XYZ file of C-alpha atoms in Angstrom:
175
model
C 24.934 42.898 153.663
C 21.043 42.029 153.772
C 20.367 44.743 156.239
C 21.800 47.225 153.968
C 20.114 45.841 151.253
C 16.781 45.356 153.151
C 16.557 49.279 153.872
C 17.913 50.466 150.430
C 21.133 52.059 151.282
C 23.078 50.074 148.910
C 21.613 47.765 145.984
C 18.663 48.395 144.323
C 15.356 46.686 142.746
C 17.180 45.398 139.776
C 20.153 43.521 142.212
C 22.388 45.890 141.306
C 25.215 47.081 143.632
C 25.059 50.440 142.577
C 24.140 53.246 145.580
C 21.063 54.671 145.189
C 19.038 57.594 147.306
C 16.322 56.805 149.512
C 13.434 59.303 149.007
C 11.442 58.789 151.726
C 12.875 60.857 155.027
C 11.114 58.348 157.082
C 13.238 55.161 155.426
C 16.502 57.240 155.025
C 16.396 57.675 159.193
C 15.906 54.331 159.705
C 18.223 53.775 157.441
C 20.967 55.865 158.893
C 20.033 54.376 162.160
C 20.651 50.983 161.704
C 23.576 51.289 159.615
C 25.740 53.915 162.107
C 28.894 54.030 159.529
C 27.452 55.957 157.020
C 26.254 58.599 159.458
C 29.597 59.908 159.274
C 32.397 60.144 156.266
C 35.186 59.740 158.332
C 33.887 56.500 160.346
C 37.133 54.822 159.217
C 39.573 57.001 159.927
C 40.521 57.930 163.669
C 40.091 61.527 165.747
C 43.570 62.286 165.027
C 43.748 61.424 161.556
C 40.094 63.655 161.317
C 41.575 66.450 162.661
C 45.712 66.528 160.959
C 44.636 65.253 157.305
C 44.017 69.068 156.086
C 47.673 69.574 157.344
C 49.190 66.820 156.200
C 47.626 67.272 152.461
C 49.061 70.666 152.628
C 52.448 69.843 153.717
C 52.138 66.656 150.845
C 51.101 69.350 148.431
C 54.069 72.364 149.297
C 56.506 69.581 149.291
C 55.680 68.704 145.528
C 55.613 71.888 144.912
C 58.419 73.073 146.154
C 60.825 70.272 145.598
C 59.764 68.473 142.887
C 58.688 71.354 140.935
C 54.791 70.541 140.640
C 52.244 72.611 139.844
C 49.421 73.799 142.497
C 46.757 72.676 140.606
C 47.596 69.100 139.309
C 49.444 68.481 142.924
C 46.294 69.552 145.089
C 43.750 68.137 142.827
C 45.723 64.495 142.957
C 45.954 64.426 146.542
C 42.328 65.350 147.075
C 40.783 63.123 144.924
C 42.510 60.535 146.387
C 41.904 61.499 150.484
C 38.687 61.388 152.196
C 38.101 65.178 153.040
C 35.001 66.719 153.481
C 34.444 70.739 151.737
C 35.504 72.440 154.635
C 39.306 70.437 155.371
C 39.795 71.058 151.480
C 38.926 75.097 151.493
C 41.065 74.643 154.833
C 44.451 73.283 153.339
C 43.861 75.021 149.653
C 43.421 78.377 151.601
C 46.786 77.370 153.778
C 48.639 76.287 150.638
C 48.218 79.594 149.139
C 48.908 81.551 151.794
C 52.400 80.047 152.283
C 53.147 80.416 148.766
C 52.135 83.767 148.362
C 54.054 84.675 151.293
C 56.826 82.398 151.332
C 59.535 84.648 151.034
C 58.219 86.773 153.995
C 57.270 83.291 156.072
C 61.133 82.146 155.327
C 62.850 85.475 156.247
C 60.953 85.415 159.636
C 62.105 81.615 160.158
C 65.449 82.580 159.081
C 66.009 85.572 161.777
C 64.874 82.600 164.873
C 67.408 79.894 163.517
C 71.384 80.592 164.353
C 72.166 78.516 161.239
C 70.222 77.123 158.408
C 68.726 74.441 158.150
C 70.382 71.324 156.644
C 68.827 69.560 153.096
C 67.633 66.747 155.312
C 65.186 69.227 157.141
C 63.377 70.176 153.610
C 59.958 68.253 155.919
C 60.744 69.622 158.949
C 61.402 73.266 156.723
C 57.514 72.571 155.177
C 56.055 72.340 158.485
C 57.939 75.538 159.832
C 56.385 77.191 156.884
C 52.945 76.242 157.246
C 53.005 76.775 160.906
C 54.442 80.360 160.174
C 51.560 81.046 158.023
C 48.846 79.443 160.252
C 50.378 82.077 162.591
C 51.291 85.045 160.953
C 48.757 85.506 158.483
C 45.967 83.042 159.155
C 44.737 84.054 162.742
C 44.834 80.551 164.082
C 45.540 80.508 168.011
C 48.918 80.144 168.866
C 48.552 77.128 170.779
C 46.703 74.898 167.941
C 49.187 76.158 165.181
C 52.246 75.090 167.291
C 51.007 71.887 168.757
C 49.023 71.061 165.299
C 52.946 71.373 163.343
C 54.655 69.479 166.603
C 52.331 66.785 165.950
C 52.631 66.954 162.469
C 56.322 66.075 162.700
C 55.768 63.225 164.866
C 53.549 61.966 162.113
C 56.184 62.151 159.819
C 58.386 60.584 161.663
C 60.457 63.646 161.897
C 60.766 63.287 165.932
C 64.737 64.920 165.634
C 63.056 68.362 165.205
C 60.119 68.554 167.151
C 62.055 70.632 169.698
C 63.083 72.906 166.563
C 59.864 73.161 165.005
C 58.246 73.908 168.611
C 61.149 76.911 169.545
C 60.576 78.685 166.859
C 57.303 78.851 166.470
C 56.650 79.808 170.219
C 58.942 82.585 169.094
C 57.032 83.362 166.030
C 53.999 83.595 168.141
């Protein structure tokens, strides 16, 4: 647009459409001023999305992992580079992916001992949001209330609404 152009935020001298960095503070604030969407990197995306993608990348990433046999690297490095994350939501799910692998078989024992039966093959999501709420809980010192809600609203994302009730039970007893 010519206002972008007219500050230098995107195009240059030359007419190209390349991004470039301003280098004076004084024309990168008015810059940033008039153009309010590049202020922030998540402009496009709303609160909720903002605040469940590092949760939802992790329960993308165990999934390949565990049921499509994927590796942790080439999974989580293909998801990231294709989602709009800033440093901290990545060290957030990377640090929660590892966790509930390296303590999956404790996070499943403890899931096992609150269900009467097991859980079906058709609750494999609802299973990878138990596990990642187990470890938010258990071993990552989130609060109680933002690791239960955060998975309850996790499965309504995923349009796994049949066990929200589940998913909020037993982690209430987990907590």
């Amino acid at each position: 647009s010519p206002e972008l152009r007219r500050y230098g935020v995107y195009g240059s001298r030359t007419g190209s459409l390349a991004p470039f960095t301003l280098d004076e503070p004084r024309m990168r604030s008015i810059a940033f001023s008039k153009c309010k969407f590049l202020q922030h990197p998540y402009r496009w995306t709303s609160n909720w999305q903002r605040k469940y993608m590092p949760r939802n990348l992790a329960a993308d990433v165990l999934e390949d992992i565990l049921h499509y046999k994927r590796s942790f690297e080439s999974s989580f490095f293909d998801r990231v580079s294709s989602d709009r994350l800033d440093t901290r939501d990545k060290a957030f799910s990377y640090h929660m992916i590892s966790t509930t692998l390296r303590r999956l078989g404790q996070i499943d024992n403890m899931i096992n001992q609150c269900l009467e039966r097991p859980l079906s093959r058709k609750a494999s999501g609802a299973q990878t949001i138990l596990r990642l709420g187990a470890a938010q809980l258990l071993f990552l010192n989130t609060p109680p209330h933002a690791a239960v809600n955060t998975s309850v609203q996790l499965a309504q994302k995923r349009k796994l609404g049949a066990y929200e009730k589940l998913i909020n039970a037993i982690l209430r007893r987990l907590a």
